[in-house]
């Protein structure tokens, strides 16, 4: 029921879960900043995360709650405060990878299923950084086309918001991306390792949270992989992405400082 506390209603639903996908929150509307969005959606995410902490504390939580760049640090730090593993809180950025693969496929006339462009950084605007040089098809694209292609991947979400005229954001493509990530988590949990890009607590850069390739195995993320080699354009873009991401992470950390996860009412 709307307005009721998830923790009081989700015991039966969440007990025994190994993976919880959380596509919660309100979508972005035209003209709305991600900070406006954070204020509303952090509270919604916290309700679900609180219930998971109580009833399935070892489950992997796949967060599809925008703004992911701030919500994931906020929830992971709340998990840590509660004595739980912050690596269980994972931001699903698979949609950025799916889009990069699709757009490269269109330009190169190749099947996107055989293209695998890592997308690092974060999950909004300039923080979305496709590493085209690390894919065998993408790296054949003319260097002068890359900045526009980069922008196309960054702005794809906003393009959908505008095309729908305020009636929602990307839904089917997000469902596809969430399902792909979920399948990889489940494969990992059952002993078949998978590699996907994801946004999580990370030490591959000087920022405490980052999206990069991770190994999904038993228990969820078993390893955060290094960024690998970047070309000159990508090295410059990395600095730009980090500058933007830094403030968005801080928004989440600040939220976590003033909040705690409640326990179920006895």
mmCIF file of C-alpha atoms in Angstrom:
data_model
loop_
_atom_site.group_PDB
_atom_site.id
_atom_site.type_symbol
_atom_site.label_atom_id
_atom_site.label_comp_id
_atom_site.label_asym_id
_atom_site.label_seq_id
_atom_site.Cartn_x
_atom_site.Cartn_y
_atom_site.Cartn_z
ATOM 1 C CA UNK A 1 0.000 0.000 0.000
ATOM 2 C CA UNK A 2 1.199 3.476 -0.839
ATOM 3 C CA UNK A 3 2.572 5.366 2.142
ATOM 4 C CA UNK A 4 3.164 2.227 4.218
ATOM 5 C CA UNK A 5 6.625 1.222 5.359
ATOM 6 C CA UNK A 6 8.081 -1.532 3.128
ATOM 7 C CA UNK A 7 9.789 -3.168 6.127
ATOM 8 C CA UNK A 8 6.364 -3.853 7.691
ATOM 9 C CA UNK A 9 5.036 -5.594 4.574
ATOM 10 C CA UNK A 10 7.862 -7.371 2.760
ATOM 11 C CA UNK A 11 8.986 -10.088 5.158
ATOM 12 C CA UNK A 12 7.325 -12.908 3.237
ATOM 13 C CA UNK A 13 8.338 -11.463 -0.135
ATOM 14 C CA UNK A 14 12.061 -10.974 0.635
ATOM 15 C CA UNK A 15 12.941 -13.815 3.022
ATOM 16 C CA UNK A 16 15.349 -16.191 1.286
ATOM 17 C CA UNK A 17 16.022 -13.957 -1.745
ATOM 18 C CA UNK A 18 19.478 -14.109 -3.345
ATOM 19 C CA UNK A 19 18.891 -11.251 -5.771
ATOM 20 C CA UNK A 20 16.555 -8.263 -5.457
ATOM 21 C CA UNK A 21 16.147 -5.931 -8.430
ATOM 22 C CA UNK A 22 14.945 -2.496 -7.348
ATOM 23 C CA UNK A 23 13.404 -0.495 -10.229
ATOM 24 C CA UNK A 24 11.821 1.960 -7.807
ATOM 25 C CA UNK A 25 11.307 5.688 -7.636
ATOM 26 C CA UNK A 26 9.775 8.333 -9.869
ATOM 27 C CA UNK A 27 11.131 8.814 -13.411
ATOM 28 C CA UNK A 28 12.868 12.001 -14.431
ATOM 29 C CA UNK A 29 10.594 14.621 -15.958
ATOM 30 C CA UNK A 30 11.745 17.247 -18.463
ATOM 31 C CA UNK A 31 13.518 20.121 -16.695
ATOM 32 C CA UNK A 32 14.072 18.132 -13.499
ATOM 33 C CA UNK A 33 17.627 18.059 -12.163
ATOM 34 C CA UNK A 34 19.062 14.840 -10.765
ATOM 35 C CA UNK A 35 19.275 16.588 -7.377
ATOM 36 C CA UNK A 36 15.496 17.170 -7.378
ATOM 37 C CA UNK A 37 15.125 13.523 -8.249
ATOM 38 C CA UNK A 38 17.479 12.404 -5.481
ATOM 39 C CA UNK A 39 15.424 14.002 -2.736
ATOM 40 C CA UNK A 40 12.352 11.970 -3.706
ATOM 41 C CA UNK A 41 13.973 8.728 -4.797
ATOM 42 C CA UNK A 42 16.494 8.299 -1.975
ATOM 43 C CA UNK A 43 13.622 7.939 0.479
ATOM 44 C CA UNK A 44 11.870 5.389 -1.737
ATOM 45 C CA UNK A 45 15.095 3.382 -2.191
ATOM 46 C CA UNK A 46 15.824 3.495 1.531
ATOM 47 C CA UNK A 47 12.475 1.869 2.329
ATOM 48 C CA UNK A 48 13.240 -1.130 0.103
ATOM 49 C CA UNK A 49 16.897 -1.379 1.166
ATOM 50 C CA UNK A 50 15.864 -1.278 4.834
ATOM 51 C CA UNK A 51 13.535 -4.239 4.255
ATOM 52 C CA UNK A 52 16.275 -6.170 2.416
ATOM 53 C CA UNK A 53 18.723 -5.506 5.264
ATOM 54 C CA UNK A 54 16.188 -7.050 7.642
ATOM 55 C CA UNK A 55 14.974 -10.061 5.624
ATOM 56 C CA UNK A 56 17.659 -10.935 3.019
ATOM 57 C CA UNK A 57 20.861 -9.262 4.233
ATOM 58 C CA UNK A 58 23.090 -11.454 2.043
ATOM 59 C CA UNK A 59 21.174 -10.836 -1.199
ATOM 60 C CA UNK A 60 22.624 -8.816 -4.074
ATOM 61 C CA UNK A 61 20.577 -5.625 -4.540
ATOM 62 C CA UNK A 62 20.507 -4.430 -8.150
ATOM 63 C CA UNK A 63 19.620 -0.748 -7.911
ATOM 64 C CA UNK A 64 17.739 0.866 -10.809
ATOM 65 C CA UNK A 65 16.837 3.998 -8.858
ATOM 66 C CA UNK A 66 17.885 7.292 -10.387
ATOM 67 C CA UNK A 67 20.081 9.175 -9.776
ATOM 68 C CA UNK A 68 22.147 5.979 -9.461
ATOM 69 C CA UNK A 69 25.368 8.004 -8.965
ATOM 70 C CA UNK A 70 24.061 9.304 -5.612
ATOM 71 C CA UNK A 71 21.565 6.609 -4.570
ATOM 72 C CA UNK A 72 24.066 3.719 -4.649
ATOM 73 C CA UNK A 73 26.676 5.424 -2.401
ATOM 74 C CA UNK A 74 23.866 6.476 -0.024
ATOM 75 C CA UNK A 75 22.460 2.941 0.273
ATOM 76 C CA UNK A 76 25.858 1.208 0.388
ATOM 77 C CA UNK A 77 27.003 3.461 3.237
ATOM 78 C CA UNK A 78 23.740 2.768 5.113
ATOM 79 C CA UNK A 79 24.398 -0.965 4.653
ATOM 80 C CA UNK A 80 27.913 -0.489 6.030
ATOM 81 C CA UNK A 81 26.523 1.413 9.059
ATOM 82 C CA UNK A 82 24.260 -1.560 9.716
ATOM 83 C CA UNK A 83 27.274 -3.925 9.696
ATOM 84 C CA UNK A 84 26.383 -5.366 6.276
ATOM 85 C CA UNK A 85 28.474 -5.690 3.117
ATOM 86 C CA UNK A 86 28.298 -2.474 1.018
ATOM 87 C CA UNK A 87 29.345 -4.481 -2.072
ATOM 88 C CA UNK A 88 25.877 -6.061 -2.069
ATOM 89 C CA UNK A 89 24.487 -2.704 -3.245
ATOM 90 C CA UNK A 90 25.101 -2.560 -6.981
ATOM 91 C CA UNK A 91 24.063 0.132 -9.465
ATOM 92 C CA UNK A 92 22.883 -1.397 -12.729
ATOM 93 C CA UNK A 93 24.570 0.507 -15.586
ATOM 94 C CA UNK A 94 24.043 -2.251 -18.172
ATOM 95 C CA UNK A 95 21.738 0.025 -20.183
ATOM 96 C CA UNK A 96 24.709 2.266 -21.038
ATOM 97 C CA UNK A 97 26.606 -0.783 -22.330
ATOM 98 C CA UNK A 98 23.585 -1.995 -24.340
ATOM 99 C CA UNK A 99 23.213 1.460 -25.918
ATOM 100 C CA UNK A 100 26.921 1.777 -26.738
ATOM 101 C CA UNK A 101 26.892 -1.674 -28.364
ATOM 102 C CA UNK A 102 23.733 -0.854 -30.338
ATOM 103 C CA UNK A 103 25.005 2.493 -31.638
ATOM 104 C CA UNK A 104 28.388 1.031 -32.619
ATOM 105 C CA UNK A 105 26.559 -1.802 -34.402
ATOM 106 C CA UNK A 106 24.482 0.717 -36.373
ATOM 107 C CA UNK A 107 27.567 2.645 -37.516
ATOM 108 C CA UNK A 108 29.658 -0.439 -38.310
ATOM 109 C CA UNK A 109 26.814 -2.513 -39.780
ATOM 110 C CA UNK A 110 27.512 -5.295 -37.269
ATOM 111 C CA UNK A 111 25.355 -7.322 -34.851
ATOM 112 C CA UNK A 112 25.455 -5.633 -31.405
ATOM 113 C CA UNK A 113 25.444 -9.088 -29.749
ATOM 114 C CA UNK A 114 29.082 -9.427 -30.840
ATOM 115 C CA UNK A 115 30.099 -5.954 -29.640
ATOM 116 C CA UNK A 116 31.140 -5.342 -26.055
ATOM 117 C CA UNK A 117 31.998 -1.735 -25.236
ATOM 118 C CA UNK A 118 32.822 -1.257 -21.541
ATOM 119 C CA UNK A 119 31.129 1.826 -20.081
ATOM 120 C CA UNK A 120 32.834 3.240 -17.004
ATOM 121 C CA UNK A 121 32.352 6.184 -14.629
ATOM 122 C CA UNK A 122 28.735 6.645 -13.614
ATOM 123 C CA UNK A 123 25.179 6.487 -14.920
ATOM 124 C CA UNK A 124 24.243 10.057 -15.909
ATOM 125 C CA UNK A 125 25.351 12.620 -18.482
ATOM 126 C CA UNK A 126 29.088 13.212 -18.749
ATOM 127 C CA UNK A 127 29.810 10.556 -16.095
ATOM 128 C CA UNK A 128 28.775 7.908 -18.674
ATOM 129 C CA UNK A 129 32.047 7.054 -20.412
ATOM 130 C CA UNK A 130 32.072 4.402 -23.132
ATOM 131 C CA UNK A 131 35.571 3.007 -23.738
ATOM 132 C CA UNK A 132 35.271 2.436 -27.493
ATOM 133 C CA UNK A 133 38.994 1.680 -27.885
ATOM 134 C CA UNK A 134 38.592 -1.564 -25.894
ATOM 135 C CA UNK A 135 36.175 -3.227 -28.338
ATOM 136 C CA UNK A 136 37.409 -4.768 -31.593
ATOM 137 C CA UNK A 137 34.524 -3.376 -33.685
ATOM 138 C CA UNK A 138 34.218 0.034 -31.991
ATOM 139 C CA UNK A 139 37.921 0.777 -32.321
ATOM 140 C CA UNK A 140 37.625 0.641 -36.139
ATOM 141 C CA UNK A 141 35.309 3.696 -36.127
ATOM 142 C CA UNK A 142 36.960 6.931 -37.360
ATOM 143 C CA UNK A 143 38.388 8.949 -34.471
ATOM 144 C CA UNK A 144 36.492 12.101 -35.533
ATOM 145 C CA UNK A 145 33.157 10.281 -35.149
ATOM 146 C CA UNK A 146 33.878 9.232 -31.554
ATOM 147 C CA UNK A 147 32.973 12.479 -29.693
ATOM 148 C CA UNK A 148 29.472 12.509 -31.249
ATOM 149 C CA UNK A 149 29.010 8.808 -30.598
ATOM 150 C CA UNK A 150 30.133 9.367 -27.006
ATOM 151 C CA UNK A 151 27.529 12.146 -26.624
ATOM 152 C CA UNK A 152 24.855 9.929 -28.225
ATOM 153 C CA UNK A 153 25.399 7.284 -25.514
ATOM 154 C CA UNK A 154 25.451 9.913 -22.732
ATOM 155 C CA UNK A 155 22.253 11.616 -23.903
ATOM 156 C CA UNK A 156 20.228 8.545 -24.886
ATOM 157 C CA UNK A 157 18.228 8.595 -21.630
ATOM 158 C CA UNK A 158 17.391 12.283 -21.956
ATOM 159 C CA UNK A 159 16.423 11.717 -25.620
ATOM 160 C CA UNK A 160 13.819 9.174 -24.462
ATOM 161 C CA UNK A 161 12.512 11.443 -21.653
ATOM 162 C CA UNK A 162 12.034 14.258 -24.187
ATOM 163 C CA UNK A 163 10.500 12.001 -26.844
ATOM 164 C CA UNK A 164 7.929 10.786 -24.300
ATOM 165 C CA UNK A 165 7.119 14.387 -23.404
ATOM 166 C CA UNK A 166 7.193 13.899 -19.629
ATOM 167 C CA UNK A 167 5.167 10.693 -19.677
ATOM 168 C CA UNK A 168 8.065 8.531 -18.467
ATOM 169 C CA UNK A 169 11.631 7.528 -19.185
ATOM 170 C CA UNK A 170 13.293 4.512 -20.812
ATOM 171 C CA UNK A 171 11.332 1.440 -19.706
ATOM 172 C CA UNK A 172 11.605 -1.543 -22.077
ATOM 173 C CA UNK A 173 15.308 -1.014 -22.750
ATOM 174 C CA UNK A 174 15.901 -0.669 -19.010
ATOM 175 C CA UNK A 175 13.937 -3.869 -18.373
ATOM 176 C CA UNK A 176 16.103 -5.664 -20.930
ATOM 177 C CA UNK A 177 19.307 -4.309 -19.376
ATOM 178 C CA UNK A 178 18.138 -5.142 -15.828
ATOM 179 C CA UNK A 179 17.241 -8.674 -16.887
ATOM 180 C CA UNK A 180 20.639 -9.143 -18.547
ATOM 181 C CA UNK A 181 22.432 -7.999 -15.400
ATOM 182 C CA UNK A 182 20.168 -10.126 -13.180
ATOM 183 C CA UNK A 183 20.900 -13.235 -15.267
ATOM 184 C CA UNK A 184 24.638 -12.587 -14.910
ATOM 185 C CA UNK A 185 24.314 -12.223 -11.114
ATOM 186 C CA UNK A 186 22.361 -15.503 -10.914
ATOM 187 C CA UNK A 187 24.922 -17.267 -13.118
ATOM 188 C CA UNK A 188 27.675 -16.021 -10.794
ATOM 189 C CA UNK A 189 25.796 -17.103 -7.671
ATOM 190 C CA UNK A 190 25.473 -20.614 -9.113
ATOM 191 C CA UNK A 191 29.230 -20.830 -9.751
ATOM 192 C CA UNK A 192 29.444 -19.674 -13.395
ATOM 193 C CA UNK A 193 31.469 -16.449 -13.285
ATOM 194 C CA UNK A 194 30.324 -13.513 -15.430
ATOM 195 C CA UNK A 195 31.841 -10.109 -16.200
ATOM 196 C CA UNK A 196 29.556 -7.065 -16.455
ATOM 197 C CA UNK A 197 30.002 -3.335 -15.939
ATOM 198 C CA UNK A 198 28.402 -2.090 -12.729
ATOM 199 C CA UNK A 199 28.521 0.921 -10.395
ATOM 200 C CA UNK A 200 29.682 0.010 -6.891
ATOM 201 C CA UNK A 201 32.099 0.719 -4.062
ATOM 202 C CA UNK A 202 35.420 0.724 -5.831
ATOM 203 C CA UNK A 203 39.116 1.489 -5.467
ATOM 204 C CA UNK A 204 40.159 1.540 -9.141
ATOM 205 C CA UNK A 205 40.196 5.362 -9.142
ATOM 206 C CA UNK A 206 40.539 7.952 -6.375
ATOM 207 C CA UNK A 207 36.718 8.085 -6.074
ATOM 208 C CA UNK A 208 35.010 5.758 -3.563
ATOM 209 C CA UNK A 209 32.291 4.672 -6.049
ATOM 210 C CA UNK A 210 32.705 3.996 -9.755
ATOM 211 C CA UNK A 211 31.317 1.979 -12.658
ATOM 212 C CA UNK A 212 33.725 -0.471 -14.263
ATOM 213 C CA UNK A 213 33.894 -4.133 -15.167
ATOM 214 C CA UNK A 214 33.292 -6.442 -12.215
ATOM 215 C CA UNK A 215 33.437 -10.205 -11.824
ATOM 216 C CA UNK A 216 30.139 -11.674 -10.610
ATOM 217 C CA UNK A 217 30.588 -14.932 -8.736
ATOM 218 C CA UNK A 218 29.390 -16.668 -5.619
ATOM 219 C CA UNK A 219 28.119 -14.006 -3.224
ATOM 220 C CA UNK A 220 27.845 -11.307 -5.906
ATOM 221 C CA UNK A 221 30.756 -9.060 -6.902
ATOM 222 C CA UNK A 222 33.939 -11.026 -6.239
ATOM 223 C CA UNK A 223 36.347 -8.651 -7.958
ATOM 224 C CA UNK A 224 36.396 -5.088 -9.265
ATOM 225 C CA UNK A 225 38.519 -5.021 -12.430
ATOM 226 C CA UNK A 226 40.986 -2.280 -13.431
ATOM 227 C CA UNK A 227 39.969 0.199 -16.146
ATOM 228 C CA UNK A 228 42.525 -1.127 -18.647
ATOM 229 C CA UNK A 229 44.233 0.942 -21.301
ATOM 230 C CA UNK A 230 42.616 4.224 -22.334
ATOM 231 C CA UNK A 231 43.543 6.281 -25.383
ATOM 232 C CA UNK A 232 44.239 10.017 -25.257
ATOM 233 C CA UNK A 233 40.612 11.054 -25.831
ATOM 234 C CA UNK A 234 39.383 8.627 -23.155
ATOM 235 C CA UNK A 235 42.010 9.719 -20.623
ATOM 236 C CA UNK A 236 40.790 13.309 -20.954
ATOM 237 C CA UNK A 237 37.147 12.197 -20.737
ATOM 238 C CA UNK A 238 37.895 10.204 -17.588
ATOM 239 C CA UNK A 239 38.947 13.374 -15.774
ATOM 240 C CA UNK A 240 35.772 15.159 -16.909
ATOM 241 C CA UNK A 241 33.598 12.220 -15.805
ATOM 242 C CA UNK A 242 35.309 12.040 -12.402
ATOM 243 C CA UNK A 243 34.914 15.785 -11.768
ATOM 244 C CA UNK A 244 31.145 15.502 -12.295
ATOM 245 C CA UNK A 245 30.787 12.194 -10.452
ATOM 246 C CA UNK A 246 32.638 13.416 -7.348
ATOM 247 C CA UNK A 247 29.856 15.863 -6.357
ATOM 248 C CA UNK A 248 27.118 13.317 -7.096
ATOM 249 C CA UNK A 249 28.804 10.741 -4.842
ATOM 250 C CA UNK A 250 29.111 13.365 -2.088
ATOM 251 C CA UNK A 251 25.341 13.997 -2.262
ATOM 252 C CA UNK A 252 24.813 10.307 -1.477
ATOM 253 C CA UNK A 253 27.407 10.165 1.296
ATOM 254 C CA UNK A 254 25.910 13.228 2.965
ATOM 255 C CA UNK A 255 22.459 11.609 2.917
ATOM 256 C CA UNK A 256 23.823 8.449 4.556
ATOM 257 C CA UNK A 257 25.445 10.452 7.368
ATOM 258 C CA UNK A 258 22.084 11.729 8.588
ATOM 259 C CA UNK A 259 20.066 8.513 8.072
ATOM 260 C CA UNK A 260 20.050 4.962 9.431
ATOM 261 C CA UNK A 261 18.278 1.768 8.430
ATOM 262 C CA UNK A 262 15.521 0.860 10.877
ATOM 263 C CA UNK A 263 14.857 -2.675 12.112
ATOM 264 C CA UNK A 264 11.432 -4.314 11.857
ATOM 265 C CA UNK A 265 8.961 -3.495 14.631
ATOM 266 C CA UNK A 266 8.992 -6.281 17.184
#
